CSV table of C-alpha atoms and ligand atoms in Angstrom, one decimal:
chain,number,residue,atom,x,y,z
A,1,UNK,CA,0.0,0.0,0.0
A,2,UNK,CA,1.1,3.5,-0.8
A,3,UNK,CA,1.0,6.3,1.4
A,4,UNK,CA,0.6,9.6,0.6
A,5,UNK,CA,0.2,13.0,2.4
A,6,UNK,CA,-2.7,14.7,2.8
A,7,UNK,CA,-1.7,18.3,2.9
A,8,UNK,CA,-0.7,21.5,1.3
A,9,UNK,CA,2.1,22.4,3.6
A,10,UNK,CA,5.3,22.3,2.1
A,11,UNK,CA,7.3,21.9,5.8
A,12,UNK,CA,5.1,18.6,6.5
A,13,UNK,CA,5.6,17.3,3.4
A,14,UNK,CA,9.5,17.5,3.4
A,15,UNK,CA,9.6,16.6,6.9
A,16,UNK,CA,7.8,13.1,5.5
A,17,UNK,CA,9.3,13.0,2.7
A,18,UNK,CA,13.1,12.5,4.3
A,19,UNK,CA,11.9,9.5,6.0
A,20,UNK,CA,11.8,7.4,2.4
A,21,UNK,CA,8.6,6.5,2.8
A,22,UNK,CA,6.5,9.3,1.1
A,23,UNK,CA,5.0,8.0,-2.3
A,24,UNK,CA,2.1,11.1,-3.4
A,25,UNK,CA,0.1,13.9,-1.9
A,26,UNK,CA,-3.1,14.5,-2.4
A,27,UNK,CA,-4.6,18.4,-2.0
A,28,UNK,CA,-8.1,19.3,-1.6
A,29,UNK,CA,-9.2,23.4,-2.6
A,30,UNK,CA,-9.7,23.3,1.2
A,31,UNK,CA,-6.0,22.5,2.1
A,32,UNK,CA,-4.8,24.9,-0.8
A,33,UNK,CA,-6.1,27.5,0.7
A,34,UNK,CA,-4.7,26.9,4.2
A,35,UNK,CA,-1.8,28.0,2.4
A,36,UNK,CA,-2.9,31.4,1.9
A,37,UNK,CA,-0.6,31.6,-0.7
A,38,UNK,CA,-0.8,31.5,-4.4
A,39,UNK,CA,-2.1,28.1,-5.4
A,40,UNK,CA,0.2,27.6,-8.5
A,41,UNK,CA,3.1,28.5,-6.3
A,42,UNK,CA,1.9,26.0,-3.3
A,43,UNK,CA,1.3,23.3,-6.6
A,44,UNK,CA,4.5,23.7,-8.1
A,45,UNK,CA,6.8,23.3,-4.9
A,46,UNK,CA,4.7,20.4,-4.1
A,47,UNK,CA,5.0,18.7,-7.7
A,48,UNK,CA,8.7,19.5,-7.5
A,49,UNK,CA,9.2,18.6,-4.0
A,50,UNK,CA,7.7,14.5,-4.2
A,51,UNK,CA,8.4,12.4,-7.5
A,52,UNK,CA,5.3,10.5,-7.0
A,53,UNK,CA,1.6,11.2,-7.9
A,54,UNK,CA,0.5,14.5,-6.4
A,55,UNK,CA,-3.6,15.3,-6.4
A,56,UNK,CA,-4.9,18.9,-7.8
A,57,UNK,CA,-8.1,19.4,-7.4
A,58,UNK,CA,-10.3,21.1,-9.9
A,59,UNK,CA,-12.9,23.7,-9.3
A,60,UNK,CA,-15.3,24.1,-12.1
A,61,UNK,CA,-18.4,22.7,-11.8
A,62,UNK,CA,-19.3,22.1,-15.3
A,63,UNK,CA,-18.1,19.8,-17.5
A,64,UNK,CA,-16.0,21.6,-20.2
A,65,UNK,CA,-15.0,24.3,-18.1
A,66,UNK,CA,-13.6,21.7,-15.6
A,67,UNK,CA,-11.7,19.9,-18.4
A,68,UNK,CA,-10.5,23.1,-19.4
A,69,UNK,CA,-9.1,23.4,-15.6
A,70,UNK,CA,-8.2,19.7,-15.7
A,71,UNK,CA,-6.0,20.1,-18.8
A,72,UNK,CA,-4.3,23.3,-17.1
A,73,UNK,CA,-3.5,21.6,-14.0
A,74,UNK,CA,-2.4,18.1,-15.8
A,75,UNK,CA,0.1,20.2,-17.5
A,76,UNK,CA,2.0,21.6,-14.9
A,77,UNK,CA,4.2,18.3,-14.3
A,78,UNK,CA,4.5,15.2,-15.0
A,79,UNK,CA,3.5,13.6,-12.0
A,80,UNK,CA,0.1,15.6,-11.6
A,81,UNK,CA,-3.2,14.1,-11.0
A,82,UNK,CA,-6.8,15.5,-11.7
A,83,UNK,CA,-9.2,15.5,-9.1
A,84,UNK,CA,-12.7,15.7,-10.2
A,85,UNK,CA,-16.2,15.2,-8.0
A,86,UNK,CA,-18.2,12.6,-8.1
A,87,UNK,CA,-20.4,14.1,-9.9
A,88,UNK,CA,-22.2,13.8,-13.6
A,89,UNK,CA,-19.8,16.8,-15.0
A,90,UNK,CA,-16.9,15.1,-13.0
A,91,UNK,CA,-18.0,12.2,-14.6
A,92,UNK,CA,-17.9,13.3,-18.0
A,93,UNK,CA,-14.7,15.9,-17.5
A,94,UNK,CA,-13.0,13.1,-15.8
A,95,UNK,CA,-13.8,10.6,-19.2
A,96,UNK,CA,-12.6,12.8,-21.5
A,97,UNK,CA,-9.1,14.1,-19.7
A,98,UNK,CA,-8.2,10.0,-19.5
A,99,UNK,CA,-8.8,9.6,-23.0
A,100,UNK,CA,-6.4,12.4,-23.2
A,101,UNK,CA,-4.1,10.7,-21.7
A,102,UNK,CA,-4.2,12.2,-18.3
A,103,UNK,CA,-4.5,10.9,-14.7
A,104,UNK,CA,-7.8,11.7,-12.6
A,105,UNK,CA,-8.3,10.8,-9.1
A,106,UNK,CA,-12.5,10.8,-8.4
A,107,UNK,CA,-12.4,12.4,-5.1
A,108,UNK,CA,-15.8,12.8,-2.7
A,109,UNK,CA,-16.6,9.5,-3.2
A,110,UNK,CA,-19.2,7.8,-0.3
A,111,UNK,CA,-20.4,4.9,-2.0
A,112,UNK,CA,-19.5,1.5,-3.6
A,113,UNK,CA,-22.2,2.3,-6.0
A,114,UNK,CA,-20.3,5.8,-6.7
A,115,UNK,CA,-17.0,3.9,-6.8
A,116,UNK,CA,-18.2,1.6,-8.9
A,117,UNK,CA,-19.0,4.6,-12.1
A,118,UNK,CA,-15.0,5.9,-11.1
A,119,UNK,CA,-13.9,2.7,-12.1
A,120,UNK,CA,-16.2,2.4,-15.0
A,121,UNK,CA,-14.9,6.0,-16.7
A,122,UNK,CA,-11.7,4.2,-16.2
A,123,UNK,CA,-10.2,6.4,-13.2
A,124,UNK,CA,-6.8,6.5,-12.2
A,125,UNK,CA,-7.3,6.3,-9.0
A,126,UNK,CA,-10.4,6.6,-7.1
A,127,UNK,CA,-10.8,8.6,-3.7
A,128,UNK,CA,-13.7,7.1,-0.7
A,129,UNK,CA,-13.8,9.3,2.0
A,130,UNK,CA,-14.1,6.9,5.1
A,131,UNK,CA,-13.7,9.7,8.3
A,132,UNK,CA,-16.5,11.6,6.7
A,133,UNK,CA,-18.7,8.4,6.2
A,134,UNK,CA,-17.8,7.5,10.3
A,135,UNK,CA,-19.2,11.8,10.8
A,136,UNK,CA,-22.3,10.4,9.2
A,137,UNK,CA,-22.7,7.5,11.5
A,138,UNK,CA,-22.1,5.1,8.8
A,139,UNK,CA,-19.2,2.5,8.6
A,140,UNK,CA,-16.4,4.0,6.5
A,141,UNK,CA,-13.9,0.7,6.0
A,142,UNK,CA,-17.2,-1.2,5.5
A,143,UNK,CA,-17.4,1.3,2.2
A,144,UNK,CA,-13.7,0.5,1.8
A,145,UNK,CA,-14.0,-3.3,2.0
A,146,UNK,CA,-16.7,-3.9,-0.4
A,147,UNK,CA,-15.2,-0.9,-3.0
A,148,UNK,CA,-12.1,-3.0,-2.9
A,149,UNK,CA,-13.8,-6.5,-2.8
A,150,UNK,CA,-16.2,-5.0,-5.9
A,151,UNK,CA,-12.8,-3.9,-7.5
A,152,UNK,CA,-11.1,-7.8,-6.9
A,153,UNK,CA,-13.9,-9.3,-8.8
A,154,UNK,CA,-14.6,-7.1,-11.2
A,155,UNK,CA,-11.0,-6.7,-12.6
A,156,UNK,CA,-11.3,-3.3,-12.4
A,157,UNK,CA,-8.0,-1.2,-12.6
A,158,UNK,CA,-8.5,1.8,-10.7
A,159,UNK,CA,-5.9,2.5,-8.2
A,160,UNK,CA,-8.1,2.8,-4.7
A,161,UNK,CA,-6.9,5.3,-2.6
A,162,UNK,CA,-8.6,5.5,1.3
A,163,UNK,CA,-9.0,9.2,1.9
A,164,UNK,CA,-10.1,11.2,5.0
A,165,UNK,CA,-7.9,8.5,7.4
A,166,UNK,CA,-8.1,9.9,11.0
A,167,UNK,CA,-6.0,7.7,12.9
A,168,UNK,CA,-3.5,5.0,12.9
A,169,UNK,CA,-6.1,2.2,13.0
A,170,UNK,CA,-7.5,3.7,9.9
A,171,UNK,CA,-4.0,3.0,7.6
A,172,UNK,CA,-4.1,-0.8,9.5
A,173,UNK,CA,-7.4,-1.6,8.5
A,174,UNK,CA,-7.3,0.0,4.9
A,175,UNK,CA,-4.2,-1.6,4.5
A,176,UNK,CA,-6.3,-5.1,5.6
A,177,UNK,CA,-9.1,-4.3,2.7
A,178,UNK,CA,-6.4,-4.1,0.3
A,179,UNK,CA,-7.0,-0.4,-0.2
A,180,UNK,CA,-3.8,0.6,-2.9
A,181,UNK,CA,-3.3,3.7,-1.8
A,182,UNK,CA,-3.9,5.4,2.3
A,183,UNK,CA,-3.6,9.0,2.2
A,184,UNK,CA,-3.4,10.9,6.1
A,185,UNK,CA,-2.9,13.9,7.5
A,186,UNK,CA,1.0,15.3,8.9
A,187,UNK,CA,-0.6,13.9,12.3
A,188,UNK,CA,-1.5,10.5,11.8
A,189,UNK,CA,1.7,10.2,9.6
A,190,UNK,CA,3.6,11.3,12.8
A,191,UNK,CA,1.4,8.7,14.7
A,192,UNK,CA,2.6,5.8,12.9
A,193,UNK,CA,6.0,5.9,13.9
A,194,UNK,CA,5.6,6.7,17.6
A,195,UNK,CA,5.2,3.6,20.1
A,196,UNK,CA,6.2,3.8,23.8
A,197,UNK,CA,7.9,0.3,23.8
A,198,UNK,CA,10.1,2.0,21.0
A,199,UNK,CA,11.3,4.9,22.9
A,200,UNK,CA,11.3,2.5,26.1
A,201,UNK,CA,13.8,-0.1,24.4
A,202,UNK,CA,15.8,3.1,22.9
A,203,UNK,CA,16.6,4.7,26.1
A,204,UNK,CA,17.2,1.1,27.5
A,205,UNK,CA,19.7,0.2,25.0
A,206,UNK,CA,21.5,4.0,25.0
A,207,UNK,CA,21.4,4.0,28.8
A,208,UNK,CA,23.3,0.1,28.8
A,209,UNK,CA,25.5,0.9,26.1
A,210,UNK,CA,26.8,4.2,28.3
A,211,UNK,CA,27.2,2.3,31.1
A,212,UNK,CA,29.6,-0.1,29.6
A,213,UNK,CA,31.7,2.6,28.1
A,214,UNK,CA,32.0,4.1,31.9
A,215,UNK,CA,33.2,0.8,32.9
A,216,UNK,CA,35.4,0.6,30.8
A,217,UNK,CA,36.8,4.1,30.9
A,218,UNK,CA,36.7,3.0,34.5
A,219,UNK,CA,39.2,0.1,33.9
B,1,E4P,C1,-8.5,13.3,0.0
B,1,E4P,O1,-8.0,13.5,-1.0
B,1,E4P,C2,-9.1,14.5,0.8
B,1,E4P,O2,-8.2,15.6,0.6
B,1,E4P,C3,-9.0,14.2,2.3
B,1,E4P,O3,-8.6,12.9,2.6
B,1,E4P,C4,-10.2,14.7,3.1
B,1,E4P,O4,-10.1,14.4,4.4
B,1,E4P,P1,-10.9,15.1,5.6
B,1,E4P,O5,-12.2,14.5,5.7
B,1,E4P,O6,-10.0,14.9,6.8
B,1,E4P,O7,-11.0,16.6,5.2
């Protein structure tokens, strides 16, 4: 499984990105303008920064008018990737910019049903949102499960990538469904990496290791 950032921050991401294990970031308009910057400049230092795919989302709500915007944001590098809604424009703008010959990621996506047409316009990657589904009172990696279990039997290609992760538990169990992609916040990505039997056995170790250097300075 892939993971992926789930930011707009440019500190978070190199801070990820130097432990080797950073492989895409997604953006949302929301995290964009977090930024408060300009949102080609945040883009392009993100595209630049992180060789793998990186998520733009588009903003049009109509179909030609958001493959207009797709084709823009495709263009800025090699490694970008068109977000478009699940919706009938996204559907259609989405269509067309594969048969272009570029990537799209079909992002607000709640549903197997809905995952189901992303894989049918032949998505590159397809986003479920599984926090937001849990905010509903509904069972997010139950969405997960069957998208990827619908995806297994059908033979469909597109990359599934388990968005809106909350918590450590979340990459676990979307890792279990198969999911291909997990994209997380700067938070839980910190998260992963911490356990107090780690920093226990650490200081354990240094604090043995010093005390046989003393010795033998003692000697
Ligand atoms: C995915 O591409 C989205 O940007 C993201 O995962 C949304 O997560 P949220 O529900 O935490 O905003």
């Amino acid at each position: 499984m892939r993971l992926f950032l789930d930011t707009a921050n440019i500190d978070e991401i190199r801070e990820i990105n130097r432990w080797g294990v950073l492989s895409g970031v997604t953006t949302n308009p929301s995290l964009v303008a977090k930024q408060n910057d300009d949102p080609e400049r945040v883009w392009k230092e993100i595209l630049s920064e992180v060789e793998g795919d990186i998520s733009l989302e588009t903003t049009e709500l109509e179909a030609d008018a958001m493959y207009e915007q797709g084709v823009g944001l495709a263009q800025m590098a090699p490694n970008a990737v068109v977000k478009v809604p699940m919706t009938p424009d996204g559907l259609t703008a989405g269509k067309r910019l594969m048969k272009d010959g570029f990537k799209i990621n079909v992002t607000l996506v709640f549903s197997p049903a809905q995952a189901i047409l992303a894989a049918e316009i032949g998505a590159y990657i397809v986003s479920p949102f599984i926090g937001r589904i849990d905010d509903m009172a509904g069972d997010g990696m139950h969405a997960l499960r069957q998208i990827c279990e619908i995806y297994e039997v059908q033979g469909y290609e597109t990359n599934v990538l388990a968005a809106s992760l909350r918590h450590p538990m979340h990459v676990v169990e979307a890792g279990l469904c198969g999911a291909d992609i997990a994209t997380m916040p700067f938070a839980v990505f910190k998260q992963l990496v911490k356990h107090p039997l780690t920093d226990i056995g650490l200081e354990k170790f240094l604090g043995d290791w010093k005390s046989l250097q003393e010795r033998k300075e003692g000697a």
